[in-house]
Coordinates of C-alpha atoms in Angstrom, one line a residue:
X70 CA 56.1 -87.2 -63.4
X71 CA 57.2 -85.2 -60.6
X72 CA 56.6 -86.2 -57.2
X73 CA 54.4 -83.6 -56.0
X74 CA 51.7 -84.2 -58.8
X75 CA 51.7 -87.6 -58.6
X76 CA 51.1 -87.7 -54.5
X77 CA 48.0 -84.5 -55.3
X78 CA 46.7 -86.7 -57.9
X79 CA 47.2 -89.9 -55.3
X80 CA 45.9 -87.9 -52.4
X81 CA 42.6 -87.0 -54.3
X82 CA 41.5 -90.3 -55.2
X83 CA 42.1 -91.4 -51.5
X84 CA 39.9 -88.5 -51.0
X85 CA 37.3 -90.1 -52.7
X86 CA 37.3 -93.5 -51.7
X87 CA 37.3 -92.3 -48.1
X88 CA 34.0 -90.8 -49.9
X89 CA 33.1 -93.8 -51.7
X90 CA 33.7 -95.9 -47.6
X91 CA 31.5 -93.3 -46.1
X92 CA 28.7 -94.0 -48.5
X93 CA 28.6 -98.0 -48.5
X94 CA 29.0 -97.6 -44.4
X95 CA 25.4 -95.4 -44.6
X96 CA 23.7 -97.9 -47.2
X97 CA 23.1 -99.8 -43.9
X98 CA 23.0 -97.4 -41.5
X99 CA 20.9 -94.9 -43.3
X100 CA 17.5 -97.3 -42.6
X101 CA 14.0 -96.7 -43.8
X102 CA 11.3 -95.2 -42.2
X103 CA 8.6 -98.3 -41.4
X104 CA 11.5 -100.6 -40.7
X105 CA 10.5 -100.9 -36.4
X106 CA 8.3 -102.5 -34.8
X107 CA 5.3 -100.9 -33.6
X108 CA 5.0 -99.6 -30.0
X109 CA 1.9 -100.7 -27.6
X110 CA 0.8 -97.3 -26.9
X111 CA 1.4 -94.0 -29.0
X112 CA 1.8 -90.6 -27.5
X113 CA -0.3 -87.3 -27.7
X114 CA 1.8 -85.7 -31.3
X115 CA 1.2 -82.1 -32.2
X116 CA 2.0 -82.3 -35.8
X117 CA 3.0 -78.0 -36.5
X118 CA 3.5 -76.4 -40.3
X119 CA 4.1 -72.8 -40.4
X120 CA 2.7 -71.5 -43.3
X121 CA 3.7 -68.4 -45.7
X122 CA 2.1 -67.8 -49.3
X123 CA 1.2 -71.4 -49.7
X124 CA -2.4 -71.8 -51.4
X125 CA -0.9 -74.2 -53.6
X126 CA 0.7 -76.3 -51.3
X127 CA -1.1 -76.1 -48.2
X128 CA -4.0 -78.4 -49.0
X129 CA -2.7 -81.4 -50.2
X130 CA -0.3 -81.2 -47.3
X131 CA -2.8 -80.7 -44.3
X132 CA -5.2 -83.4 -46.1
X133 CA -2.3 -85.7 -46.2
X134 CA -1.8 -85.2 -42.8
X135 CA -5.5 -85.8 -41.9
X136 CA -5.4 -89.0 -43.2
X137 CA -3.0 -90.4 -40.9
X138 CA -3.3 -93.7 -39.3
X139 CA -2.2 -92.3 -35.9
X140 CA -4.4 -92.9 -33.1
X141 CA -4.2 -89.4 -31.5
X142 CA -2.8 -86.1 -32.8
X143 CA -4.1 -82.8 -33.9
X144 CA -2.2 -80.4 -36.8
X145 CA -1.8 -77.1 -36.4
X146 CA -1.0 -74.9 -38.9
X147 CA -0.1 -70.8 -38.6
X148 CA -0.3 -68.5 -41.2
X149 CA 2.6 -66.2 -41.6
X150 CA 0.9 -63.3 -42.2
X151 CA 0.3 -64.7 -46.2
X152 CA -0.9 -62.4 -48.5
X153 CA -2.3 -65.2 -51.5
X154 CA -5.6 -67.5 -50.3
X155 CA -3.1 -69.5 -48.0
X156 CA -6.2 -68.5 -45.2
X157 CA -9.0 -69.3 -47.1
X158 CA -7.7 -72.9 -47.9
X159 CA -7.1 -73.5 -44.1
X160 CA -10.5 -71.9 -43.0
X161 CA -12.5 -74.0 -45.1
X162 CA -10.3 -77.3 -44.0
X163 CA -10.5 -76.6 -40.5
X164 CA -14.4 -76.4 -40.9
X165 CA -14.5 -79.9 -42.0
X166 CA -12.5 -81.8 -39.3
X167 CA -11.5 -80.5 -36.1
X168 CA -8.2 -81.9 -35.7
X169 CA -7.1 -79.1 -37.2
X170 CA -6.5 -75.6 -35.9
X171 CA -5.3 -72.3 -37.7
X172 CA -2.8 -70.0 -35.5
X173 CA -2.6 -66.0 -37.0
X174 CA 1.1 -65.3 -36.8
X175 CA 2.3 -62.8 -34.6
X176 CA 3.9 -59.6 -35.6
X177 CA 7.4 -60.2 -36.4
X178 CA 9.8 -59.4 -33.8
X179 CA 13.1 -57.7 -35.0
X180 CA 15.9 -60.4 -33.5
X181 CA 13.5 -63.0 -35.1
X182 CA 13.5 -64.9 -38.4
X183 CA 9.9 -65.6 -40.0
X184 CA 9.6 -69.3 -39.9
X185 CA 11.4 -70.0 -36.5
X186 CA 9.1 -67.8 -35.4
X187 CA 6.1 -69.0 -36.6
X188 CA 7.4 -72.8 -35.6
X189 CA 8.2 -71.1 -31.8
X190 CA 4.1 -70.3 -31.8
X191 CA 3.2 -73.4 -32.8
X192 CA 5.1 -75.2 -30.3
X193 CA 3.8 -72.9 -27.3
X194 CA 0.2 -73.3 -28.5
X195 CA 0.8 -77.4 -29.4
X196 CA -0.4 -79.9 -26.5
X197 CA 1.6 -82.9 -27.6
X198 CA 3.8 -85.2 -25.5
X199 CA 6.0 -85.1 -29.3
X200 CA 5.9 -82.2 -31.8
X201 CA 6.9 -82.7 -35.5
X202 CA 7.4 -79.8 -37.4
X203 CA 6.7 -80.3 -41.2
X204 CA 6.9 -78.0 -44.0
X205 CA 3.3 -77.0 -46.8
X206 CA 5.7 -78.7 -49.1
X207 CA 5.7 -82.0 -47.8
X208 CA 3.0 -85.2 -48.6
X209 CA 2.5 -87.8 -46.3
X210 CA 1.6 -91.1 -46.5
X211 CA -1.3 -92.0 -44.2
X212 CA 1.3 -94.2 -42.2
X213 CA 4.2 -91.2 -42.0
X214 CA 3.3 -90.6 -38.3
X215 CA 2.8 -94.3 -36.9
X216 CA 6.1 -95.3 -38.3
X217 CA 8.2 -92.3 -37.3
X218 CA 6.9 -92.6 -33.4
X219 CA 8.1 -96.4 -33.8
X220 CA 11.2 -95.0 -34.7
X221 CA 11.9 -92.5 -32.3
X222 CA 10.6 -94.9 -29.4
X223 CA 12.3 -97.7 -30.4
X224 CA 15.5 -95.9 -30.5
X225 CA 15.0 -94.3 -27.8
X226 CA 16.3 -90.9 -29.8
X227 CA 15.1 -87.2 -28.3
X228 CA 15.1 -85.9 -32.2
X229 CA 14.2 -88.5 -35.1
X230 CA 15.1 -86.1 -38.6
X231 CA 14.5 -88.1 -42.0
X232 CA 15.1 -87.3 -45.9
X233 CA 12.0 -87.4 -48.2
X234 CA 11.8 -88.1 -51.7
X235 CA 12.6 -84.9 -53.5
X236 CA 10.9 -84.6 -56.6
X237 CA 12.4 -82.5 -59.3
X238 CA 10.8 -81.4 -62.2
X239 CA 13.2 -78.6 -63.8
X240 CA 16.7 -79.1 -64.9
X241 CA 18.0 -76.7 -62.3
X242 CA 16.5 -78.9 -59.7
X243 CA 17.9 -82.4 -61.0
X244 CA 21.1 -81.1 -61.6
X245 CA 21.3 -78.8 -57.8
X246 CA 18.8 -80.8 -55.3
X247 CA 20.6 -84.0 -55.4
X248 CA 23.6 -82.0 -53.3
X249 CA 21.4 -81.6 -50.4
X250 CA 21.8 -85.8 -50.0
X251 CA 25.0 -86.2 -51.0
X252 CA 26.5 -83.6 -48.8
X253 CA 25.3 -85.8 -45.9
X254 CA 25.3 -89.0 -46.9
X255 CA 29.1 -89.3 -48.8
X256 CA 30.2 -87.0 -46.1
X257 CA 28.4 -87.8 -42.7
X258 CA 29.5 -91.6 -41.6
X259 CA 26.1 -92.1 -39.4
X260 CA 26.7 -94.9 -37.9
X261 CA 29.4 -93.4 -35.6
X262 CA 28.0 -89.9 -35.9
X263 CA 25.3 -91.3 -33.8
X264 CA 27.3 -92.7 -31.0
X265 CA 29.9 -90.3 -31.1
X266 CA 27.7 -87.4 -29.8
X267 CA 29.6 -84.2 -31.3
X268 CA 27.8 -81.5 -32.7
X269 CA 29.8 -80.7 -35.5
X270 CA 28.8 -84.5 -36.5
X271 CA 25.5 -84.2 -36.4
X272 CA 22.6 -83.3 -38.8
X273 CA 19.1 -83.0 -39.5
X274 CA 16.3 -82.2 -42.4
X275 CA 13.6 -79.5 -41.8
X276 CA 10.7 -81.3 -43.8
X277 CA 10.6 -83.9 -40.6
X278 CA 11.5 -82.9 -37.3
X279 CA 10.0 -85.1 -34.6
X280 CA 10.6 -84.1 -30.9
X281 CA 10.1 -85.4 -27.9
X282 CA 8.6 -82.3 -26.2
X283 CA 10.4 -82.2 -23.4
X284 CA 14.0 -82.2 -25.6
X285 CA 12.6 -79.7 -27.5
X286 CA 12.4 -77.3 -24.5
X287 CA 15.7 -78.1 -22.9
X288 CA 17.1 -77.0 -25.7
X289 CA 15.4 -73.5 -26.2
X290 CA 13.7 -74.5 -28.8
X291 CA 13.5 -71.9 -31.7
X292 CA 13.7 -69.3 -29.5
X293 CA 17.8 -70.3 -28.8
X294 CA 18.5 -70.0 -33.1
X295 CA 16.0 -67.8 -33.8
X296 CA 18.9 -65.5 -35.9
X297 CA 20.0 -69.0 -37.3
X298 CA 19.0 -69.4 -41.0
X299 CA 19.4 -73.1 -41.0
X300 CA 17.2 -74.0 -38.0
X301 CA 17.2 -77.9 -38.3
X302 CA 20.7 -78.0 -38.5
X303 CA 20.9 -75.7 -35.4
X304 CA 18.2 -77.5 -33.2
X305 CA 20.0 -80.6 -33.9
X306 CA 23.5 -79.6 -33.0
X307 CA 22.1 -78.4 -29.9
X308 CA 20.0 -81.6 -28.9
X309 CA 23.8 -83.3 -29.5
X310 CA 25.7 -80.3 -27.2
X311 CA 23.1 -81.1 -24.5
X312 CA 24.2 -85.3 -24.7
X313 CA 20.6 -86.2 -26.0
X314 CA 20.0 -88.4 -28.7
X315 CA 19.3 -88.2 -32.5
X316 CA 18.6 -90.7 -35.5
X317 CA 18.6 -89.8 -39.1
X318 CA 17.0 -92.3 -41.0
X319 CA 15.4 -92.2 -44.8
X320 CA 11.8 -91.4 -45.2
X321 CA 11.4 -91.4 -48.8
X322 CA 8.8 -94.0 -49.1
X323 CA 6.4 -92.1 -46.3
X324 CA 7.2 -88.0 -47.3
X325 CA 7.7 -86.4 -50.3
X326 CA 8.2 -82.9 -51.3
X327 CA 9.6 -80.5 -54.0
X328 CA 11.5 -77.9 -52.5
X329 CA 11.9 -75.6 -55.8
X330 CA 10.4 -75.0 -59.2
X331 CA 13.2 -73.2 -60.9
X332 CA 16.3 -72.0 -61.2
X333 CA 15.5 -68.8 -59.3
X334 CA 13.9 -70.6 -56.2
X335 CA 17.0 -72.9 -56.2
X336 CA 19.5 -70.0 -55.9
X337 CA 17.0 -68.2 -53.7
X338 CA 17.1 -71.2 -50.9
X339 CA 20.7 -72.7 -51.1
X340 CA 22.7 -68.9 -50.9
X341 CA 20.2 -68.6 -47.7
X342 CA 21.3 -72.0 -46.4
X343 CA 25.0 -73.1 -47.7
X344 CA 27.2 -70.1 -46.0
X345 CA 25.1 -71.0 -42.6
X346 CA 25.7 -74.6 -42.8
X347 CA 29.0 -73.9 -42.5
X348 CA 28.7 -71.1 -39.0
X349 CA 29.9 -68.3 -41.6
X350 CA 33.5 -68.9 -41.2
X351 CA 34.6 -67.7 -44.4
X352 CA 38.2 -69.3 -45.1
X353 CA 36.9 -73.1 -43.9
X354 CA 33.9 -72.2 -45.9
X355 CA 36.3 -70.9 -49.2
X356 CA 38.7 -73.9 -48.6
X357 CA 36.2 -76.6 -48.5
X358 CA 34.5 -75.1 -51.7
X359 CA 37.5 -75.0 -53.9
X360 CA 38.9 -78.3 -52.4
X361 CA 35.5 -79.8 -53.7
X362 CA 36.1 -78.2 -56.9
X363 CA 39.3 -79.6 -57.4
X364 CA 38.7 -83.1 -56.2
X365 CA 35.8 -83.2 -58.8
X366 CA 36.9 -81.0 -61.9
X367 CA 40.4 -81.4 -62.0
X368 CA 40.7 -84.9 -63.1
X369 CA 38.0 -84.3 -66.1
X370 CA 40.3 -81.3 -67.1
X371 CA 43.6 -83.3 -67.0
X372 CA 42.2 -86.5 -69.0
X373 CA 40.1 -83.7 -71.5
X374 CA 44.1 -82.5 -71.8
X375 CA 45.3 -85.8 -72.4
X376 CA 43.0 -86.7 -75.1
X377 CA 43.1 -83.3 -76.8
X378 CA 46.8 -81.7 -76.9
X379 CA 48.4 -85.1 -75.8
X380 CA 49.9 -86.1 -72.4
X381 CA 51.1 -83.7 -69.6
X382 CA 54.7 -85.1 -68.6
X383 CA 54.0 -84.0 -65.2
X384 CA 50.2 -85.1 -65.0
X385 CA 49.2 -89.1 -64.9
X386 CA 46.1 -90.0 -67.3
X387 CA 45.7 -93.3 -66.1
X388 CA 45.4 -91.7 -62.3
X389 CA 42.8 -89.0 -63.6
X390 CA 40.4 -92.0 -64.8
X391 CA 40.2 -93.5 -61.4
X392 CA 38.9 -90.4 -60.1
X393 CA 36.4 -90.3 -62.5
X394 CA 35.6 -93.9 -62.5
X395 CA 35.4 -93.2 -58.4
X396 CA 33.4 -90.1 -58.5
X397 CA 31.0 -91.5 -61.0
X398 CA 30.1 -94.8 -58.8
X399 CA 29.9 -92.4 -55.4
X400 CA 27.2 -90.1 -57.2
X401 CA 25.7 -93.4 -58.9
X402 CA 25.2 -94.8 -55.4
X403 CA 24.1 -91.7 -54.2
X404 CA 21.3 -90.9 -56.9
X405 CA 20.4 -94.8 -57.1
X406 CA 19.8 -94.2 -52.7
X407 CA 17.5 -91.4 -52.9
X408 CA 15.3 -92.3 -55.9
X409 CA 16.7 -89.5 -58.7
X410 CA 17.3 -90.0 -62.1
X411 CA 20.5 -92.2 -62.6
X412 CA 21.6 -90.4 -66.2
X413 CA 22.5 -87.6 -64.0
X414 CA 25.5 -89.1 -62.6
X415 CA 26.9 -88.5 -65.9
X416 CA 26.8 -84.5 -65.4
X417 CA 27.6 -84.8 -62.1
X418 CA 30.9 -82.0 -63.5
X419 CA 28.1 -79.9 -63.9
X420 CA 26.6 -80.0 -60.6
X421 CA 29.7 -79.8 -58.4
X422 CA 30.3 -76.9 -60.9
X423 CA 26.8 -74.6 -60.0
X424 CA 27.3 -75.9 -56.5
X425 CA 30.4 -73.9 -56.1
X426 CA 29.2 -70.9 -57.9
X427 CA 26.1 -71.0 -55.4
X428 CA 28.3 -71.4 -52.9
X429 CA 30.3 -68.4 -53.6
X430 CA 27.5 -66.2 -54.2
X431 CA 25.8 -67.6 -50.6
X432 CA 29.3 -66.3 -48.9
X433 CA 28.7 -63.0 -50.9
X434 CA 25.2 -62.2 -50.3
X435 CA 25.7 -62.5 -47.0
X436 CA 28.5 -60.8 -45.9
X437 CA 26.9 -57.7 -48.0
X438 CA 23.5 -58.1 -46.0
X439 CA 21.5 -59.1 -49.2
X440 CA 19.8 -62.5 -48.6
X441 CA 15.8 -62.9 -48.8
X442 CA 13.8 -65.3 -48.5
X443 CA 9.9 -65.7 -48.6
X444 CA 10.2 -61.9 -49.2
X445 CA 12.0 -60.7 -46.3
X446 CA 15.7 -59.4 -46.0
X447 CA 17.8 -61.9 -43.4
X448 CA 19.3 -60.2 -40.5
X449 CA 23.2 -59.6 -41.1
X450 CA 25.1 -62.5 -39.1
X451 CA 27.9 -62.8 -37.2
X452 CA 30.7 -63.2 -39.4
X453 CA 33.9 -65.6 -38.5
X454 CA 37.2 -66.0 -40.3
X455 CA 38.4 -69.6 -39.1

């Protein structure tokens, strides 16, 4: 064996048990929504959904959030200009409790995308001390509010972000939805993300956004990333630039959603997302894709080698089965953490593999102008090469 492959085939399982260290380190640190103590007095909350083409979802969402055990709040929800019975559902809800008011969105402006400017209304027309933006996706459990307040208070955090429980019905979304978690919890140590105060370390889930009000306007609100297609990741980078505080923290037993249905929704929302997440810098965004590739795929095809044509002098089998025996626990851990199906860690090849094809194609569409979402064509960004 030469020297060179044995130190690549060394370096990528220290890769992954830097992984593997990052991911025990936030099995403590990543703690669950209702684990704080309950504050003697609970602010105003404005709880704000913006709302566009969701008839299905919009109901069980607003009624879920109805039934809170908060002591005072009021949801408002705006319609995005929908063109299904998205109105009609929130007309005859708000008839029968008046917590809730209906906003008509605006017209769109140009420099504007559609939901961070349906979330900007919401916010100037919400009277809240905090504001939580939540997504027609989401379900709550009636004690979703109390506990997050107890969170952010006891923290003392300006932004409190948390993961739900993704449900996943299709094969496309068990085998590409458990990325979204992984990506920050094997990568993203939180207990010194949180202390060190640096944006680039710093992240945040759009299905549960809670604000204190006043954070949420030193920052600009949605008004300062309103070109940004990855607003919670934006807003929260900027409550770190401006040296306030955040907390990430699991919510799975108090929200729940199901961001796709299919293949097609899937592809739709990660090419919008995965090219932003990364400021649109297109070699560190290439690089890290390929690296992840490599780290994850190239020891499957070296022992598939070994056990097919016979060994590859310069390759070691032995080393290529500790990266799979490593890879295997980190997605175990990971899949075991957020509640999905544990016989998927076995095709975890298989999700690293559409990852990077979505990946590519997110870095593709955009650069050519051509990502949609929710029916409208996304402004062309501002394009970076390092």
């Amino acid at each position: 064996m030469t020297g060179f492959w044995l130190q690549h085939q060394t370096g990528l399982i220290g890769f992954l048990l830097v992984l593997l260290m990052i991911a025990l380190s936030n099995l403590r640190a990543l703690r669950r929504l209702g684990g704080w103590p309950l504050p003697p007095q609970f602010p105003r909350l404005s709880v704000l959904v913006p709302a566009r083409n969701e008839e299905e979802n919009i109901g069980p969402c607003v009624r879920s959030m109805l039934a809170q055990t908060y002591p005072d709040f009021e949801v408002l929800v705006l319609d995005d200009n929908s063109s299904d019975g998205t109105g009609q559902v929130l007309a005859s809800l708000a008839a029968q409790d008046h917590r809730l008011r209906i906003l008509k969105g605006k017209l769109l402006p140009s420099d504007w995308l559609g939901k961070h400017w349906a979330c900007h209304q919401l916010a100037q027309a919400a009277d809240g001390e905090l504001l939580l933006f939540t997504d027609a996706d989401t379900r709550h459990h009636p004690d979703t509010l109390r506990d997050g307040v107890a969170a952010l208070l006891a923290e003392e955090a300006h932004l409190l972000s948390a993961f739900p429980k993704q449900e996943v019905g299709s094969w496309a979304e068990r085998l590409i939805v458990p990325v979204l978690p992984w990506a920050i919890f094997c990568f993203l140590p939180l207990a010194l993300a949180h202390r060190l105060r640096r944006p680039a370390l710093s992240a945040a889930v759009g299905y549960f956004m809670l604000f204190r009000r006043q954070a949420y306007e030193q920052i600009g609100g949605h008004a300062a990333v309103r070109r940004h297609a990855v607003d919670d990741l934006a807003l929260g980078r900027r409550i770190v630039a401006q040296g306030l505080s955040w907390r990430l923290v699991d919510g799975g037993a108090r929200i729940r959603c199901r961001m796709y249905h299919s293949f097609r929704e899937v592809y739709a929302g990660l090419t919008k997302n995965l090219f932003a997440v990364f400021e649109y810098k297109v070699l560190v965004f290439a690089f890290i894709w390929l690296w992840l590739g490599m780290v994850f795929l190239e020891p499957l095809i070296v022992l598939a080698l070994g056990l097919t044509v016979g060994p590859v002098a310069e390759l070691s089998l032995p080393l290529a089965a500790i990266a799979i025996a490593v890879s295997l626990v980190l997605w175990g851990i990971t899949l075991w953490r957020f509640g999905f199906p544990l016989y998927l860690v076995f095709l975890y090849p298989l999700t690293i593999l559409l990852a990077v094809v979505i990946a590519i194609s997110s870095m593709i569409l955009t650069l050519a102008g051509r990502t949609t979402w929710k029916g409208r064509t996304l402004a062309r960004q501002k394009i970076q090469w390092w």
